[in-house]
XYZ file of C-alpha atoms in Angstrom:
293
model
C 138.104 161.767 -98.718
C 138.639 163.098 -94.829
C 141.391 164.725 -94.514
C 144.299 162.602 -92.257
C 144.168 164.661 -89.026
C 141.568 165.947 -85.941
C 138.374 163.901 -86.038
C 137.063 163.068 -82.297
C 136.608 158.710 -82.561
C 133.732 157.488 -80.195
C 134.282 154.903 -77.604
C 131.258 152.944 -76.089
C 130.417 153.115 -73.004
C 130.963 150.126 -70.471
C 128.029 150.930 -69.069
C 125.417 149.632 -71.954
C 122.076 149.357 -70.705
C 120.491 145.918 -71.213
C 119.095 145.393 -74.684
C 114.999 144.046 -75.105
C 115.749 141.953 -77.902
C 112.477 141.115 -79.899
C 113.784 138.397 -82.005
C 117.934 137.650 -82.226
C 118.514 140.486 -84.076
C 116.901 142.932 -82.895
C 117.370 145.988 -80.126
C 115.910 149.197 -79.003
C 115.406 151.358 -80.943
C 118.236 153.403 -82.232
C 117.798 155.837 -80.334
C 117.687 154.241 -76.624
C 120.734 152.330 -78.267
C 123.093 155.161 -78.866
C 126.375 154.557 -76.804
C 127.750 157.291 -74.740
C 129.944 158.297 -76.280
C 133.853 159.910 -74.488
C 135.498 162.571 -77.830
C 138.441 162.723 -77.897
C 140.825 164.823 -80.334
C 142.820 161.725 -82.451
C 145.042 160.786 -85.190
C 145.103 158.309 -87.627
C 149.672 157.733 -87.263
C 151.607 154.724 -86.008
C 151.889 156.158 -82.398
C 148.223 156.102 -81.294
C 148.478 152.109 -81.978
C 146.149 153.403 -85.251
C 147.754 151.753 -88.704
C 146.889 151.967 -92.966
C 146.036 149.352 -93.643
C 146.792 150.668 -97.770
C 148.846 153.737 -98.464
C 145.909 153.568 -101.875
C 143.312 153.158 -99.442
C 141.272 155.245 -96.410
C 141.273 152.368 -94.668
C 142.348 152.062 -90.734
C 143.305 149.621 -87.991
C 143.050 150.867 -83.903
C 144.679 148.286 -82.429
C 144.157 149.571 -78.494
C 141.139 150.091 -79.494
C 139.704 147.718 -80.580
C 138.293 149.228 -84.096
C 138.205 149.287 -88.295
C 138.288 153.497 -89.529
C 137.854 153.767 -92.546
C 136.627 156.884 -95.038
C 133.236 157.333 -97.273
C 130.203 159.523 -98.886
C 127.120 159.736 -98.578
C 126.167 158.871 -101.808
C 121.689 158.517 -101.913
C 119.569 160.231 -99.092
C 116.254 158.532 -100.785
C 115.068 155.305 -101.808
C 115.055 151.623 -102.089
C 118.300 149.511 -99.801
C 120.302 147.225 -100.481
C 122.751 148.512 -99.027
C 124.132 150.901 -96.304
C 127.899 150.671 -97.576
C 129.198 149.753 -100.817
C 132.301 149.832 -102.787
C 132.711 152.963 -104.031
C 131.891 152.564 -108.279
C 129.552 149.136 -107.727
C 126.720 149.478 -106.322
C 125.775 153.805 -104.934
C 121.544 153.152 -106.674
C 120.929 151.050 -103.509
C 124.007 152.185 -101.177
C 123.317 155.183 -98.582
C 127.264 155.129 -98.207
C 130.166 154.487 -101.333
C 133.586 153.439 -99.639
C 136.692 153.720 -101.860
C 138.042 150.273 -100.526
C 138.365 146.988 -101.331
C 136.572 144.835 -99.581
C 139.354 141.935 -98.739
C 141.130 144.535 -97.280
C 138.345 145.244 -94.484
C 138.127 141.566 -93.974
C 141.676 141.700 -93.062
C 141.155 144.413 -90.896
C 138.189 143.424 -88.413
C 140.516 139.737 -88.259
C 143.021 141.572 -87.285
C 141.294 143.565 -84.755
C 139.993 140.054 -83.188
C 137.216 139.943 -85.347
C 135.719 135.976 -85.117
C 133.680 135.491 -89.015
C 131.129 133.130 -88.872
C 128.897 131.810 -91.835
C 126.918 133.292 -95.467
C 123.051 133.004 -95.122
C 121.916 130.159 -96.564
C 118.054 128.955 -98.498
C 118.949 125.566 -99.484
C 116.880 123.617 -98.266
C 116.016 126.363 -96.039
C 117.077 129.867 -94.581
C 120.051 129.865 -91.853
C 120.085 133.413 -91.432
C 124.189 134.317 -91.927
C 126.639 134.432 -88.690
C 129.147 135.563 -87.075
C 130.197 138.481 -84.283
C 128.537 141.431 -83.733
C 129.960 144.577 -85.286
C 128.587 148.085 -84.157
C 128.420 150.664 -86.427
C 128.945 153.918 -86.577
C 129.282 157.066 -88.607
C 130.736 160.439 -87.690
C 130.676 163.767 -90.115
C 130.425 167.185 -89.273
C 127.545 169.054 -90.138
C 126.547 172.427 -92.370
C 127.311 174.700 -88.784
C 130.717 172.645 -88.738
C 129.569 171.096 -85.127
C 130.627 167.158 -85.163
C 128.167 164.509 -85.541
C 128.477 160.650 -84.400
C 125.335 158.112 -84.594
C 124.049 154.744 -85.027
C 124.176 153.787 -88.451
C 120.805 152.311 -88.239
C 119.528 155.385 -87.899
C 120.094 155.847 -91.438
C 118.364 152.858 -92.554
C 114.180 152.657 -91.375
C 111.496 149.431 -92.178
C 109.921 150.619 -96.095
C 106.316 149.297 -94.155
C 106.255 150.374 -90.742
C 108.446 153.636 -91.618
C 110.099 152.377 -87.632
C 114.408 153.156 -87.642
C 116.294 149.052 -88.620
C 116.275 148.274 -84.894
C 118.713 144.834 -85.671
C 122.595 144.508 -84.999
C 125.368 143.475 -88.723
C 126.550 139.925 -87.950
C 130.828 139.081 -89.736
C 129.786 136.188 -91.827
C 132.703 137.359 -93.942
C 131.456 136.414 -98.232
C 133.299 133.579 -99.801
C 135.762 133.309 -101.699
C 135.304 131.814 -105.698
C 137.981 130.766 -108.385
C 137.009 132.546 -111.567
C 137.867 129.753 -114.662
C 136.014 130.247 -118.318
C 132.991 128.442 -117.973
C 134.103 126.422 -121.381
C 136.957 124.942 -118.899
C 134.161 124.480 -116.150
C 132.219 122.104 -118.940
C 134.854 120.744 -120.050
C 136.537 119.238 -116.923
C 132.400 117.606 -116.237
C 133.083 115.346 -119.265
C 135.862 113.965 -119.209
C 135.122 113.560 -114.891
C 137.323 115.996 -113.837
C 136.218 118.075 -110.414
C 136.022 120.864 -111.152
C 137.172 122.610 -108.247
C 140.952 121.146 -109.109
C 140.660 122.966 -112.390
C 143.323 126.190 -111.346
C 141.819 129.961 -111.427
C 142.082 133.315 -109.495
C 140.768 133.998 -105.924
C 137.961 136.044 -105.921
C 136.819 138.096 -102.808
C 132.745 137.418 -103.891
C 131.977 141.052 -101.750
C 133.872 142.953 -104.125
C 131.314 142.762 -106.369
C 130.323 145.721 -103.964
C 128.507 144.268 -100.869
C 130.905 145.666 -97.813
C 127.469 146.731 -95.256
C 123.951 145.163 -96.215
C 120.650 145.079 -95.047
C 119.533 142.572 -97.674
C 120.108 139.345 -97.772
C 123.394 138.188 -99.843
C 125.884 135.284 -99.005
C 128.175 137.972 -100.990
C 127.781 139.997 -97.824
C 131.000 141.081 -95.665
C 128.451 142.144 -93.329
C 125.174 141.096 -93.458
C 121.830 141.212 -91.030
C 121.507 138.115 -88.925
C 116.686 138.414 -90.395
C 114.890 137.034 -93.378
C 115.596 140.468 -95.113
C 114.840 140.746 -98.663
C 112.391 142.490 -101.176
C 110.511 139.339 -101.167
C 110.054 139.746 -97.907
C 107.362 142.820 -97.614
C 106.977 143.045 -93.331
C 111.383 143.139 -93.242
C 111.653 145.772 -96.291
C 114.640 149.022 -96.132
C 114.929 152.248 -97.612
C 116.789 155.011 -96.877
C 115.694 157.151 -93.480
C 115.992 160.512 -95.120
C 115.000 163.150 -92.971
C 117.978 161.395 -90.188
C 120.962 162.144 -93.644
C 123.225 164.295 -94.578
C 123.295 165.928 -97.554
C 124.468 163.510 -100.858
C 128.549 164.702 -100.980
C 128.820 164.257 -97.520
C 132.615 163.037 -96.388
C 131.669 160.387 -93.364
C 134.143 158.400 -91.222
C 132.753 155.084 -90.010
C 133.996 153.410 -87.562
C 133.453 148.980 -87.072
C 133.572 147.443 -83.629
C 132.935 144.030 -83.034
C 130.535 143.514 -79.797
C 131.304 140.808 -78.015
C 128.879 141.521 -75.944
C 125.986 142.169 -78.508
C 127.768 138.883 -80.173
C 127.216 135.974 -77.322
C 124.010 137.525 -76.372
C 122.827 137.137 -79.889
C 123.929 132.991 -80.224
C 121.726 132.706 -76.949
C 118.824 134.154 -79.045
C 119.219 132.164 -81.942
C 120.595 128.491 -79.916
C 117.436 128.991 -78.126
C 114.843 129.874 -81.346
C 116.407 126.747 -82.874
C 115.576 124.018 -79.872
C 111.681 125.933 -79.653
C 111.565 124.478 -83.412
C 113.178 121.178 -83.357
C 110.414 121.400 -80.537
C 107.681 122.222 -83.236
C 108.433 120.121 -86.282
C 107.939 116.400 -83.874
C 103.616 118.191 -82.954
C 103.544 119.903 -86.492
C 104.128 115.989 -87.973
C 101.744 114.709 -85.357
C 99.147 117.043 -86.830
C 99.527 115.718 -90.889
C 99.466 112.055 -89.726
C 96.216 112.787 -87.343
C 93.421 111.321 -89.460
C 90.598 113.941 -90.172
C 86.804 113.223 -88.014
């Protein structure tokens, strides 16, 4: 774990260039969009508006600059990915970074700085992308020359097919809760005509399975990509961008920063796309009914 003393915290320049969005969630290439940073030394302590949420977890909220801060470690540099960051002891074999926290604590931290939670991805009856505020994810670490480095997390992820750096923003669907009820109790309730949802049981936050910051769509994702991304979609599947990632075991600090500007653009683009699809639907129906010549 990183020592909780002096480390620069990046702040995003308010005058970002306008983004070219090839799709509702896509941005310009990572290098072009990496925000200008204004490093300053900040102690992770109460007097600076930074508060640690749990005594045994490296996660803080910065109430002044509206960001969540957490410490982790590089656990993978090569191979296919389902997550950028997982919970420690869960999905390290398919994640670049492992973080020793509970997912519900990070979720609560985002809500605490004003991030708006959306809805998880849905696949039935058709694909509906996850929604929620766009969350910028920045990563800091000290390289082998003792120099502090800072990049957008997207630079550590690339498309498996085209090898291009990932150009999509993360959103905050916020996962979901489920009840831990034994299967036999559920079956018994159904036989007796009782709604299983009314049975008593422990509430479990689904993202505790490890799905903290995902690059593959899961309903359990705390942060997810608002585009179809699965191992079944060969056109959009991600892997570690090995050359850009520091050695395994490198301690890193992650910043989660709600971006209302990108959220507004994403929502507008998705509404426009939905309206366009609605217009096309009647045309498809007409084509189906048209008699063959």
